[in-house]
mmCIF file of C-alpha atoms and ligand atoms in Angstrom:
data_model
loop_
_atom_site.group_PDB
_atom_site.id
_atom_site.type_symbol
_atom_site.label_atom_id
_atom_site.label_comp_id
_atom_site.label_asym_id
_atom_site.label_seq_id
_atom_site.Cartn_x
_atom_site.Cartn_y
_atom_site.Cartn_z
ATOM 1 C CA MET A 1 -0.450 2.210 34.912
ATOM 2 C CA SER A 2 -1.730 5.748 35.167
ATOM 3 C CA LYS A 3 -1.629 7.893 32.096
ATOM 4 C CA SER A 4 0.270 11.127 32.314
ATOM 5 C CA SER A 5 -1.079 12.724 29.158
ATOM 6 C CA ALA A 6 -4.018 12.534 26.790
ATOM 7 C CA PHE A 7 -1.761 10.855 24.205
ATOM 8 C CA ASP A 8 -0.724 7.849 26.317
ATOM 9 C CA SER A 9 -3.301 5.453 24.901
ATOM 10 C CA LEU A 10 -1.563 5.574 21.521
ATOM 11 C CA MET A 11 1.531 3.505 20.800
ATOM 12 C CA THR A 12 4.654 5.520 20.285
ATOM 13 C CA ILE A 13 5.571 5.380 16.602
ATOM 14 C CA THR A 14 7.123 8.773 15.934
ATOM 15 C CA LYS A 15 7.937 12.025 17.696
ATOM 16 C CA ARG A 16 4.903 14.263 17.526
ATOM 17 C CA PRO A 17 4.297 17.758 18.847
ATOM 18 C CA PRO A 18 1.452 18.001 21.390
ATOM 19 C CA ILE A 19 -0.942 19.367 18.784
ATOM 20 C CA VAL A 20 -4.277 17.861 17.741
ATOM 21 C CA MET A 21 -5.442 18.642 14.221
ATOM 22 C CA VAL A 22 -9.186 19.021 13.886
ATOM 23 C CA GLU A 23 -9.993 20.466 10.477
ATOM 24 C CA GLY A 24 -8.578 20.995 7.015
ATOM 25 C CA GLN A 25 -9.656 23.035 3.986
ATOM 26 C CA GLY A 26 -7.533 23.182 0.820
ATOM 27 C CA SER A 27 -4.008 24.203 1.813
ATOM 28 C CA TRP A 28 -4.991 25.045 5.395
ATOM 29 C CA LEU A 29 -5.031 22.877 8.484
ATOM 30 C CA THR A 30 -6.511 23.968 11.852
ATOM 31 C CA ASP A 31 -5.597 22.593 15.304
ATOM 32 C CA SER A 32 -7.785 22.271 18.380
ATOM 33 C CA SER A 33 -6.710 25.696 19.665
ATOM 34 C CA GLY A 34 -7.919 27.294 16.425
ATOM 35 C CA LYS A 35 -4.420 27.971 15.096
ATOM 36 C CA ARG A 36 -4.160 27.697 11.291
ATOM 37 C CA TYR A 37 -1.262 26.266 9.319
ATOM 38 C CA LEU A 38 -0.370 26.632 5.638
ATOM 39 C CA ASP A 39 0.187 22.958 4.836
ATOM 40 C CA PHE A 40 3.062 22.139 2.472
ATOM 41 C CA ILE A 41 3.304 18.561 3.787
ATOM 42 C CA GLN A 42 -0.283 17.510 3.018
ATOM 43 C CA GLY A 43 -0.048 14.175 4.785
ATOM 44 C CA TRP A 44 3.268 13.452 2.993
ATOM 45 C CA ALA A 45 2.054 14.165 -0.548
ATOM 46 C CA VAL A 46 -1.178 12.333 0.154
ATOM 47 C CA ASN A 47 -3.783 15.094 -0.133
ATOM 48 C CA SER A 48 -3.227 15.676 -3.820
ATOM 49 C CA LEU A 49 -6.303 17.929 -4.043
ATOM 50 C CA GLY A 50 -5.783 19.532 -0.622
ATOM 51 C CA HIS A 51 -7.783 18.995 2.546
ATOM 52 C CA ALA A 52 -11.447 17.991 2.285
ATOM 53 C CA PRO A 53 -12.014 18.773 -1.408
ATOM 54 C CA THR A 54 -15.673 18.709 -2.442
ATOM 55 C CA VAL A 55 -15.079 16.102 -5.178
ATOM 56 C CA ILE A 56 -13.824 13.660 -2.556
ATOM 57 C CA SER A 57 -16.414 14.305 0.134
ATOM 58 C CA GLN A 58 -19.133 13.955 -2.520
ATOM 59 C CA ALA A 59 -17.638 10.766 -3.941
ATOM 60 C CA ILE A 60 -17.481 9.296 -0.436
ATOM 61 C CA SER A 61 -20.984 10.262 0.620
ATOM 62 C CA ASN A 62 -22.590 9.192 -2.671
ATOM 63 C CA GLN A 63 -20.815 5.844 -2.679
ATOM 64 C CA ALA A 64 -21.252 5.246 1.073
ATOM 65 C CA ALA A 65 -24.996 5.619 0.656
ATOM 66 C CA ARG A 66 -25.006 3.135 -2.229
ATOM 67 C CA LEU A 67 -22.498 0.330 -1.618
ATOM 68 C CA ILE A 68 -19.440 0.163 0.634
ATOM 69 C CA SER A 69 -18.200 -3.406 0.447
ATOM 70 C CA PRO A 70 -19.668 -6.209 -1.631
ATOM 71 C CA SER A 71 -16.409 -8.184 -0.875
ATOM 72 C CA PRO A 72 -13.587 -8.863 -3.309
ATOM 73 C CA ALA A 73 -15.412 -12.051 -4.334
ATOM 74 C CA PHE A 74 -17.572 -9.889 -6.631
ATOM 75 C CA TYR A 75 -16.789 -7.202 -9.186
ATOM 76 C CA ASN A 76 -17.892 -3.666 -8.403
ATOM 77 C CA GLN A 77 -18.459 -0.748 -10.754
ATOM 78 C CA GLN A 78 -16.033 1.693 -9.109
ATOM 79 C CA ALA A 79 -13.028 -0.653 -9.147
ATOM 80 C CA ILE A 80 -13.721 -1.466 -12.805
ATOM 81 C CA ARG A 81 -14.015 2.229 -13.657
ATOM 82 C CA LEU A 82 -10.792 3.146 -11.825
ATOM 83 C CA ALA A 83 -8.837 0.296 -13.432
ATOM 84 C CA ASP A 84 -10.177 1.420 -16.836
ATOM 85 C CA LEU A 85 -9.154 5.026 -16.204
ATOM 86 C CA LEU A 86 -5.668 4.041 -15.024
ATOM 87 C CA THR A 87 -4.942 1.618 -17.853
ATOM 88 C CA THR A 88 -6.370 3.991 -20.493
ATOM 89 C CA ASN A 89 -4.090 6.755 -19.260
ATOM 90 C CA SER A 90 -0.915 4.694 -18.778
ATOM 91 C CA CYS A 91 1.108 1.984 -20.537
ATOM 92 C CA PHE A 92 -0.259 -0.796 -18.306
ATOM 93 C CA GLY A 93 -2.759 -3.536 -19.037
ATOM 94 C CA ARG A 94 -4.311 -4.373 -15.679
ATOM 95 C CA GLY A 95 -4.460 -3.166 -12.105
ATOM 96 C CA PHE A 96 -4.982 -4.496 -8.583
ATOM 97 C CA PHE A 97 -6.027 -2.157 -5.771
ATOM 98 C CA ALA A 98 -4.514 -2.087 -2.304
ATOM 99 C CA ASN A 99 -4.875 -0.067 0.885
ATOM 100 C CA SER A 100 -1.378 1.388 1.208
ATOM 101 C CA GLY A 101 1.757 1.980 -0.801
ATOM 102 C CA ALA A 102 3.564 -0.738 1.126
ATOM 103 C CA GLU A 103 0.839 -3.233 0.281
ATOM 104 C CA ALA A 104 0.954 -2.303 -3.408
ATOM 105 C CA ASN A 105 4.729 -2.814 -3.330
ATOM 106 C CA GLU A 106 4.319 -6.177 -1.592
ATOM 107 C CA GLY A 107 2.058 -7.047 -4.507
ATOM 108 C CA ALA A 108 4.709 -5.927 -6.996
ATOM 109 C CA ILE A 109 7.331 -8.084 -5.263
ATOM 110 C CA LYS A 110 4.987 -11.080 -5.257
ATOM 111 C CA LEU A 111 4.082 -10.554 -8.909
ATOM 112 C CA ALA A 112 7.777 -10.384 -9.883
ATOM 113 C CA ARG A 113 8.573 -13.550 -7.902
ATOM 114 C CA LYS A 114 5.630 -15.381 -9.493
ATOM 115 C CA TRP A 115 6.775 -14.251 -12.928
ATOM 116 C CA GLY A 116 10.310 -15.446 -12.092
ATOM 117 C CA SER A 117 8.984 -18.843 -11.067
ATOM 118 C CA LEU A 118 7.095 -19.151 -14.354
ATOM 119 C CA HIS A 119 9.533 -17.570 -16.816
ATOM 120 C CA LYS A 120 13.023 -17.427 -15.249
ATOM 121 C CA GLN A 121 13.690 -20.775 -13.561
ATOM 122 C CA GLY A 122 12.680 -19.506 -10.153
ATOM 123 C CA ALA A 123 14.724 -16.293 -10.190
ATOM 124 C CA TYR A 124 13.549 -14.163 -7.264
ATOM 125 C CA GLU A 125 16.155 -11.555 -6.390
ATOM 126 C CA ILE A 126 15.221 -7.914 -6.816
ATOM 127 C CA ILE A 127 17.858 -5.212 -7.170
ATOM 128 C CA THR A 128 16.835 -2.127 -5.170
ATOM 129 C CA MET A 129 18.529 1.166 -4.340
ATOM 130 C CA ILE A 130 20.479 2.301 -1.303
ATOM 131 C CA ASN A 131 18.394 4.957 0.519
ATOM 132 C CA GLY A 132 15.286 3.802 -1.341
ATOM 133 C CA PHE A 133 11.965 3.648 0.482
ATOM 134 C CA HIS A 134 9.203 1.175 -0.311
ATOM 135 C CA GLY A 135 7.153 0.944 2.885
ATOM 136 C CA ARG A 136 6.997 -0.515 6.363
ATOM 137 C CA THR A 137 5.857 -4.106 5.981
ATOM 138 C CA LEU A 138 8.612 -6.641 6.544
ATOM 139 C CA ALA A 139 9.254 -7.293 2.845
ATOM 140 C CA THR A 140 9.077 -3.644 1.810
ATOM 141 C CA MET A 141 11.400 -2.663 4.685
ATOM 142 C CA SER A 142 13.760 -5.331 3.406
ATOM 143 C CA ALA A 143 13.491 -3.869 -0.099
ATOM 144 C CA SER A 144 14.133 -0.375 1.253
ATOM 145 C CA GLY A 145 17.679 0.906 1.598
ATOM 146 C CA LYS A 146 17.215 3.142 4.629
ATOM 147 C CA PRO A 147 20.488 2.901 6.575
ATOM 148 C CA HIS A 148 18.529 3.569 9.771
ATOM 149 C CA TRP A 149 16.624 0.294 9.369
ATOM 150 C CA GLN A 150 19.662 -1.959 9.253
ATOM 151 C CA GLY A 151 19.483 -4.350 12.167
ATOM 152 C CA LEU A 152 15.821 -3.582 12.867
ATOM 153 C CA PHE A 153 13.261 -6.438 13.002
ATOM 154 C CA GLU A 154 15.811 -9.049 11.936
ATOM 155 C CA PRO A 155 15.812 -11.371 10.170
ATOM 156 C CA LYS A 156 14.746 -9.393 7.137
ATOM 157 C CA VAL A 157 13.037 -10.961 4.122
ATOM 158 C CA PRO A 158 15.848 -12.251 1.870
ATOM 159 C CA GLY A 159 16.095 -11.592 -1.854
ATOM 160 C CA PHE A 160 16.950 -7.887 -2.099
ATOM 161 C CA VAL A 161 20.314 -6.701 -3.389
ATOM 162 C CA LYS A 162 21.116 -3.000 -2.859
ATOM 163 C CA VAL A 163 23.091 -0.769 -5.188
ATOM 164 C CA ALA A 164 23.740 2.977 -5.365
ATOM 165 C CA LEU A 165 21.202 5.103 -7.226
ATOM 166 C CA ASN A 166 22.402 6.376 -10.611
ATOM 167 C CA ASP A 167 25.238 3.803 -10.756
ATOM 168 C CA LEU A 168 24.406 1.736 -13.814
ATOM 169 C CA ASP A 169 27.640 -0.275 -13.597
ATOM 170 C CA ALA A 170 26.739 -1.323 -10.047
ATOM 171 C CA VAL A 171 23.346 -2.540 -11.248
ATOM 172 C CA ARG A 172 24.966 -4.453 -14.112
ATOM 173 C CA ALA A 173 27.444 -6.054 -11.718
ATOM 174 C CA ALA A 174 24.643 -7.100 -9.336
ATOM 175 C CA ILE A 175 22.717 -9.048 -11.992
ATOM 176 C CA THR A 176 22.949 -12.844 -11.621
ATOM 177 C CA GLU A 177 20.840 -15.798 -12.742
ATOM 178 C CA ARG A 178 18.790 -15.295 -9.562
ATOM 179 C CA THR A 179 17.805 -11.729 -10.523
ATOM 180 C CA VAL A 180 14.198 -11.229 -11.566
ATOM 181 C CA ALA A 181 13.661 -7.481 -11.325
ATOM 182 C CA ILE A 182 15.004 -4.008 -10.635
ATOM 183 C CA MET A 183 12.855 -1.835 -8.394
ATOM 184 C CA LEU A 184 13.221 1.866 -7.621
ATOM 185 C CA GLU A 185 11.592 5.238 -7.089
ATOM 186 C CA PRO A 186 12.063 7.634 -10.046
ATOM 187 C CA ILE A 187 12.761 10.277 -7.390
ATOM 188 C CA GLN A 188 13.753 9.005 -3.951
ATOM 189 C CA GLY A 189 11.249 10.834 -1.779
ATOM 190 C CA GLU A 190 11.954 9.862 1.825
ATOM 191 C CA ALA A 191 15.695 10.009 1.175
ATOM 192 C CA GLY A 192 15.328 13.745 0.584
ATOM 193 C CA VAL A 193 14.081 14.137 -3.012
ATOM 194 C CA ILE A 194 17.013 12.551 -4.845
ATOM 195 C CA PRO A 195 16.182 12.129 -8.548
ATOM 196 C CA ALA A 196 17.241 9.118 -10.592
ATOM 197 C CA SER A 197 18.805 10.582 -13.751
ATOM 198 C CA GLN A 198 16.926 10.068 -17.012
ATOM 199 C CA ALA A 199 20.045 8.368 -18.394
ATOM 200 C CA PHE A 200 20.033 5.938 -15.451
ATOM 201 C CA LEU A 201 16.345 5.110 -15.940
ATOM 202 C CA ARG A 202 16.849 4.531 -19.666
ATOM 203 C CA GLY A 203 19.937 2.454 -18.899
ATOM 204 C CA LEU A 204 17.890 0.316 -16.489
ATOM 205 C CA ARG A 205 15.265 -0.277 -19.188
ATOM 206 C CA GLN A 206 18.024 -1.448 -21.542
ATOM 207 C CA LEU A 207 19.614 -3.692 -18.886
ATOM 208 C CA ALA A 208 16.229 -5.163 -18.041
ATOM 209 C CA ASP A 209 15.583 -5.910 -21.715
ATOM 210 C CA ASP A 210 19.045 -7.403 -22.239
ATOM 211 C CA HIS A 211 18.754 -9.692 -19.206
ATOM 212 C CA GLN A 212 15.021 -10.468 -19.308
ATOM 213 C CA LEU A 213 14.296 -8.646 -16.047
ATOM 214 C CA LEU A 214 11.233 -6.744 -14.915
ATOM 215 C CA LEU A 215 11.560 -3.016 -14.301
ATOM 216 C CA ILE A 216 9.417 -1.910 -11.353
ATOM 217 C CA PHE A 217 8.745 1.776 -10.655
ATOM 218 C CA ASP A 218 7.534 2.646 -7.190
ATOM 219 C CA GLU A 219 5.542 5.769 -8.050
ATOM 220 C CA VAL A 220 3.748 5.919 -4.710
ATOM 221 C CA GLN A 221 5.159 9.427 -4.230
ATOM 222 C CA THR A 222 6.021 10.525 -7.797
ATOM 223 C CA GLY A 223 2.855 9.311 -9.535
ATOM 224 C CA MET A 224 -0.588 10.913 -9.848
ATOM 225 C CA GLY A 225 0.492 14.290 -11.147
ATOM 226 C CA ARG A 226 3.033 15.077 -8.434
ATOM 227 C CA LEU A 227 5.809 15.835 -10.943
ATOM 228 C CA GLY A 228 3.578 17.677 -13.406
ATOM 229 C CA SER A 229 3.049 14.632 -15.630
ATOM 230 C CA LEU A 230 0.528 11.974 -14.636
ATOM 231 C CA PHE A 231 3.393 9.534 -13.967
ATOM 232 C CA ALA A 232 7.164 10.019 -13.627
ATOM 233 C CA TYR A 233 8.000 7.279 -16.151
ATOM 234 C CA GLN A 234 6.473 9.434 -18.884
ATOM 235 C CA GLN A 235 9.170 12.074 -18.293
ATOM 236 C CA ALA A 236 11.932 9.485 -18.699
ATOM 237 C CA GLY A 237 10.517 8.339 -22.033
ATOM 238 C CA ILE A 238 10.542 4.655 -21.054
ATOM 239 C CA GLU A 239 7.925 2.185 -19.847
ATOM 240 C CA PRO A 240 8.353 0.075 -16.716
ATOM 241 C CA ASP A 241 6.780 -3.404 -16.599
ATOM 242 C CA ILE A 242 5.190 -2.803 -13.208
ATOM 243 C CA MET A 243 4.242 0.412 -11.417
ATOM 244 C CA THR A 244 2.836 1.037 -7.960
ATOM 245 C CA LEU A 245 0.764 4.027 -6.897
ATOM 246 C CA GLY A 246 -0.346 5.195 -3.464
ATOM 247 C CA LYS A 247 -0.509 8.465 -1.584
ATOM 248 C CA GLY A 248 -1.977 10.962 -4.109
ATOM 249 C CA ILE A 249 -4.284 8.446 -5.822
ATOM 250 C CA GLY A 250 -6.551 8.401 -2.756
ATOM 251 C CA GLY A 251 -6.360 12.132 -2.114
ATOM 252 C CA GLY A 252 -6.177 11.292 1.616
ATOM 253 C CA VAL A 253 -8.040 7.974 1.901
ATOM 254 C CA PRO A 254 -6.331 4.551 2.001
ATOM 255 C CA LEU A 255 -6.038 3.590 -1.656
ATOM 256 C CA ALA A 256 -3.082 2.268 -3.641
ATOM 257 C CA ALA A 257 -2.621 0.418 -6.906
ATOM 258 C CA LEU A 258 -0.401 -2.185 -8.524
ATOM 259 C CA LEU A 259 -0.345 -1.875 -12.316
ATOM 260 C CA ALA A 260 1.407 -4.193 -14.761
ATOM 261 C CA LYS A 261 1.840 -4.866 -18.445
ATOM 262 C CA GLU A 262 -0.544 -7.538 -19.672
ATOM 263 C CA ALA A 263 2.277 -10.058 -20.240
ATOM 264 C CA VAL A 264 3.392 -9.738 -16.608
ATOM 265 C CA CYS A 265 -0.056 -10.234 -15.051
ATOM 266 C CA CYS A 266 0.522 -13.837 -13.934
ATOM 267 C CA PHE A 267 -1.333 -14.118 -10.622
ATOM 268 C CA ASP A 268 -3.596 -17.161 -10.502
ATOM 269 C CA ALA A 269 -6.829 -17.161 -8.551
ATOM 270 C CA GLY A 270 -5.930 -17.186 -4.859
ATOM 271 C CA ASP A 271 -2.400 -15.752 -5.226
ATOM 272 C CA GLN A 272 -3.287 -12.229 -4.203
ATOM 273 C CA GLY A 273 -6.141 -10.486 -2.452
ATOM 274 C CA GLY A 274 -7.308 -8.851 0.737
ATOM 275 C CA THR A 275 -10.559 -8.057 2.495
ATOM 276 C CA TYR A 276 -10.723 -4.368 1.559
ATOM 277 C CA ASN A 277 -8.877 -4.513 -1.743
ATOM 278 C CA GLY A 278 -10.701 -2.704 -4.507
ATOM 279 C CA ASN A 279 -13.655 -1.772 -2.317
ATOM 280 C CA PRO A 280 -16.000 0.621 -4.134
ATOM 281 C CA LEU A 281 -15.846 3.312 -1.446
ATOM 282 C CA MET A 282 -12.116 3.925 -1.919
ATOM 283 C CA ALA A 283 -12.215 3.224 -5.661
ATOM 284 C CA ALA A 284 -14.901 5.910 -6.067
ATOM 285 C CA VAL A 285 -12.499 8.377 -4.480
ATOM 286 C CA GLY A 286 -9.692 7.249 -6.792
ATOM 287 C CA CYS A 287 -11.959 7.900 -9.786
ATOM 288 C CA ALA A 288 -12.839 11.382 -8.512
ATOM 289 C CA VAL A 289 -9.162 12.217 -7.948
ATOM 290 C CA LEU A 290 -7.980 10.915 -11.320
ATOM 291 C CA GLU A 291 -10.858 12.546 -13.230
ATOM 292 C CA THR A 292 -9.945 15.857 -11.606
ATOM 293 C CA MET A 293 -6.304 15.459 -12.640
ATOM 294 C CA LEU A 294 -7.297 14.614 -16.210
ATOM 295 C CA GLN A 295 -9.207 17.869 -16.615
ATOM 296 C CA PRO A 296 -7.572 20.247 -19.108
ATOM 297 C CA GLY A 297 -5.014 22.534 -17.491
ATOM 298 C CA PHE A 298 -4.649 20.604 -14.217
ATOM 299 C CA LEU A 299 -1.157 19.226 -14.863
ATOM 300 C CA GLU A 300 0.000 22.496 -16.474
ATOM 301 C CA GLN A 301 -1.001 24.196 -13.235
ATOM 302 C CA VAL A 302 1.170 21.728 -11.272
ATOM 303 C CA CYS A 303 4.124 22.606 -13.532
ATOM 304 C CA ASP A 304 3.489 26.350 -13.125
ATOM 305 C CA ARG A 305 3.218 26.230 -9.332
ATOM 306 C CA GLY A 306 6.229 23.901 -9.179
ATOM 307 C CA ALA A 307 8.282 26.347 -11.256
ATOM 308 C CA GLN A 308 7.137 29.233 -9.027
ATOM 309 C CA LEU A 309 8.090 27.359 -5.838
ATOM 310 C CA ALA A 310 11.432 26.102 -7.221
ATOM 311 C CA GLU A 311 12.360 29.558 -8.466
ATOM 312 C CA GLY A 312 11.447 31.140 -5.118
ATOM 313 C CA LEU A 313 13.440 28.514 -3.210
ATOM 314 C CA ARG A 314 16.446 29.175 -5.447
ATOM 315 C CA ARG A 315 16.197 32.885 -4.660
ATOM 316 C CA LEU A 316 16.072 32.133 -0.917
ATOM 317 C CA SER A 317 18.998 29.746 -1.277
ATOM 318 C CA ILE A 318 21.116 32.492 -2.838
ATOM 319 C CA LYS A 319 19.941 35.130 -0.336
ATOM 320 C CA TYR A 320 20.779 32.977 2.698
ATOM 321 C CA GLY A 321 23.662 30.922 1.307
ATOM 322 C CA LEU A 322 21.755 27.637 1.397
ATOM 323 C CA GLY A 323 22.198 24.610 -0.877
ATOM 324 C CA GLU A 324 20.707 22.938 -3.910
ATOM 325 C CA VAL A 325 17.015 22.961 -4.878
ATOM 326 C CA ARG A 326 16.074 19.459 -6.069
ATOM 327 C CA GLY A 327 13.064 17.692 -7.477
ATOM 328 C CA SER A 328 10.415 18.290 -10.057
ATOM 329 C CA GLY A 329 6.839 19.551 -10.242
ATOM 330 C CA LEU A 330 5.492 19.871 -6.708
ATOM 331 C CA LEU A 331 7.938 17.437 -5.100
ATOM 332 C CA LEU A 332 10.788 19.766 -4.202
ATOM 333 C CA ALA A 333 13.560 19.986 -1.654
ATOM 334 C CA LEU A 334 15.881 22.685 -0.427
ATOM 335 C CA GLU A 335 19.243 21.686 0.967
ATOM 336 C CA LEU A 336 20.267 23.200 4.300
ATOM 337 C CA PRO A 337 24.032 22.839 4.631
ATOM 338 C CA ALA A 338 23.796 23.740 8.351
ATOM 339 C CA GLY A 339 21.829 20.537 8.966
ATOM 340 C CA ASN A 340 19.226 22.451 10.994
ATOM 341 C CA GLY A 341 16.171 21.108 9.145
ATOM 342 C CA ASP A 342 14.371 19.921 12.256
ATOM 343 C CA THR A 343 14.742 23.307 13.932
ATOM 344 C CA ILE A 344 13.624 25.183 10.814
ATOM 345 C CA ALA A 345 10.579 22.918 10.432
ATOM 346 C CA GLU A 346 9.702 23.492 14.089
ATOM 347 C CA VAL A 347 10.084 27.277 13.870
ATOM 348 C CA ALA A 348 8.036 27.208 10.659
ATOM 349 C CA ARG A 349 5.273 25.261 12.398
ATOM 350 C CA GLU A 350 5.184 27.765 15.244
ATOM 351 C CA GLN A 351 4.786 30.501 12.639
ATOM 352 C CA GLY A 352 1.996 28.639 10.865
ATOM 353 C CA LEU A 353 3.803 26.879 8.001
ATOM 354 C CA LEU A 354 4.085 23.094 7.733
ATOM 355 C CA VAL A 355 7.172 21.829 5.906
ATOM 356 C CA ASN A 356 8.935 18.498 6.349
ATOM 357 C CA ALA A 357 12.599 18.008 7.226
ATOM 358 C CA ALA A 358 13.070 14.795 5.255
ATOM 359 C CA ARG A 359 16.625 14.754 6.554
ATOM 360 C CA PRO A 360 18.476 17.132 8.889
ATOM 361 C CA ASP A 361 19.939 18.859 5.821
ATOM 362 C CA THR A 362 16.814 18.798 3.636
ATOM 363 C CA LEU A 363 13.457 20.565 3.694
ATOM 364 C CA ARG A 364 10.837 18.838 1.561
ATOM 365 C CA PHE A 365 7.826 20.553 -0.031
ATOM 366 C CA MET A 366 4.742 18.559 -1.063
ATOM 367 C CA PRO A 367 1.826 21.004 -1.260
ATOM 368 C CA ALA A 368 -1.570 20.150 -2.683
ATOM 369 C CA LEU A 369 -1.390 19.891 -6.479
ATOM 370 C CA ASN A 370 -4.070 22.590 -6.713
ATOM 371 C CA VAL A 371 -2.189 24.963 -4.388
ATOM 372 C CA THR A 372 -2.731 28.568 -5.475
ATOM 373 C CA LYS A 373 -0.198 31.107 -6.670
ATOM 374 C CA ASP A 374 -0.870 33.233 -3.558
ATOM 375 C CA GLU A 375 -0.329 30.255 -1.243
ATOM 376 C CA VAL A 376 3.033 29.471 -2.861
ATOM 377 C CA ALA A 377 3.987 33.148 -2.525
ATOM 378 C CA LEU A 378 2.919 33.099 1.147
ATOM 379 C CA CYS A 379 4.984 29.976 1.823
ATOM 380 C CA LEU A 380 8.028 31.661 0.297
ATOM 381 C CA SER A 381 7.575 34.864 2.265
ATOM 382 C CA LEU A 382 7.123 32.927 5.539
ATOM 383 C CA LEU A 383 10.299 30.981 4.753
ATOM 384 C CA ASP A 384 12.104 34.258 4.061
ATOM 385 C CA GLN A 385 11.162 35.509 7.552
ATOM 386 C CA ILE A 386 12.119 32.185 9.148
ATOM 387 C CA PHE A 387 15.531 32.056 7.466
ATOM 388 C CA ALA A 388 16.147 35.685 8.413
ATOM 389 C CA GLN A 389 15.749 34.663 12.067
ATOM 390 C CA SER A 390 17.278 31.211 12.085
ATOM 391 C CA VAL A 391 20.026 30.779 9.498
HETATM 392 C C1 PLP B 401 5.093 6.533 1.216
HETATM 393 C C2 PLP B 401 5.779 5.598 0.312
HETATM 394 C C3 PLP B 401 5.564 4.201 0.378
HETATM 395 C C4 PLP B 401 4.713 3.573 1.455
HETATM 396 O O1 PLP B 401 3.379 3.915 1.340
HETATM 397 P P1 PLP B 401 2.414 3.637 2.607
HETATM 398 O O2 PLP B 401 1.053 4.036 2.099
HETATM 399 O O3 PLP B 401 2.906 4.476 3.730
HETATM 400 O O4 PLP B 401 2.509 2.197 2.909
HETATM 401 C C5 PLP B 401 6.190 3.406 -0.545
HETATM 402 N N1 PLP B 401 6.980 3.916 -1.501
HETATM 403 C C6 PLP B 401 7.213 5.239 -1.599
HETATM 404 C C7 PLP B 401 8.079 5.735 -2.700
HETATM 405 C C8 PLP B 401 6.629 6.130 -0.698
HETATM 406 O O5 PLP B 401 6.879 7.428 -0.784
#
């Protein structure tokens, strides 16, 4: 078959504009025509320190010159250091590293099922949330509650029971002797930045304790400083038994983590693994990212920029008669009652601003965590111009 465009050698996986990105610096992305974009998507909350930060390029080049992959059959210094940093700065006892959020969540599901087989007479069912998102492997798609995915790639992996977010009675009613865990995102990201209430999260902790269930937080999007605290669970004042991290922990490279309380770490040798898991090249990046976030003032800065962006979005919402501003820290959304999110995102891109229409009625903002005050102000003024034309 002849190819009609330069893109035809790639499988179709999503609708993409005919733009090729060639370079990124901080909050700015440049395409092959030289056009620059203020990036408030940042690879879907992945580039936590912006594009091509020096700490990451240095961590990669230093580690690449020293040791890339001794294989998971041996310990390496960077994986040990990253696990130490993560457990020291969280409520968890041990970690396992993965290459994507979906893979970390697969690990969480496997860990919960293993724990159920050891401690709960083989209980394996996991209660998850309608509209939740946990990844694109078969099991994590099955755990997800994206209505769009119903009927896709059947049969799904069994063992996931879906309930509505923030409906504690529904969770209680779904618990049976087969239930081993409850799994959710503290803020549903892909669904359009829909927060679980603090009361719901505390209620889940209580239900889990009462019924001897594991509470699993998927913090792939909310973790690593995104909400202005290192992890979202800290804001709810409770501790999950298992937490997964992805996206921001790698600052743009494929790195994810599965963390668990010591008592839950029940994998035996051979239960879990993977060729690239915990390789020192990616772990060195994770260390550089986390050490940057732990520097004094970093998280305060996330809160300040988040407040600036949220406040500006609220002003625009009032000015143009738009909807609610949701989210926390630098994971924010603006509701567009007209349902014209895709058009707005497209117009914004043409004018040099990248924002994501998570849903037709929702714009999502996920800038770099070190975005500057001027960049937030520029984003808001570009949006003001765009709404003036398009609303
Ligand atoms: C992005 C995301 C995932 C999947 O991560 P991948 O790295 O794309 O596999 C899982 N859970 C949540 C909450 C996410 O936002």
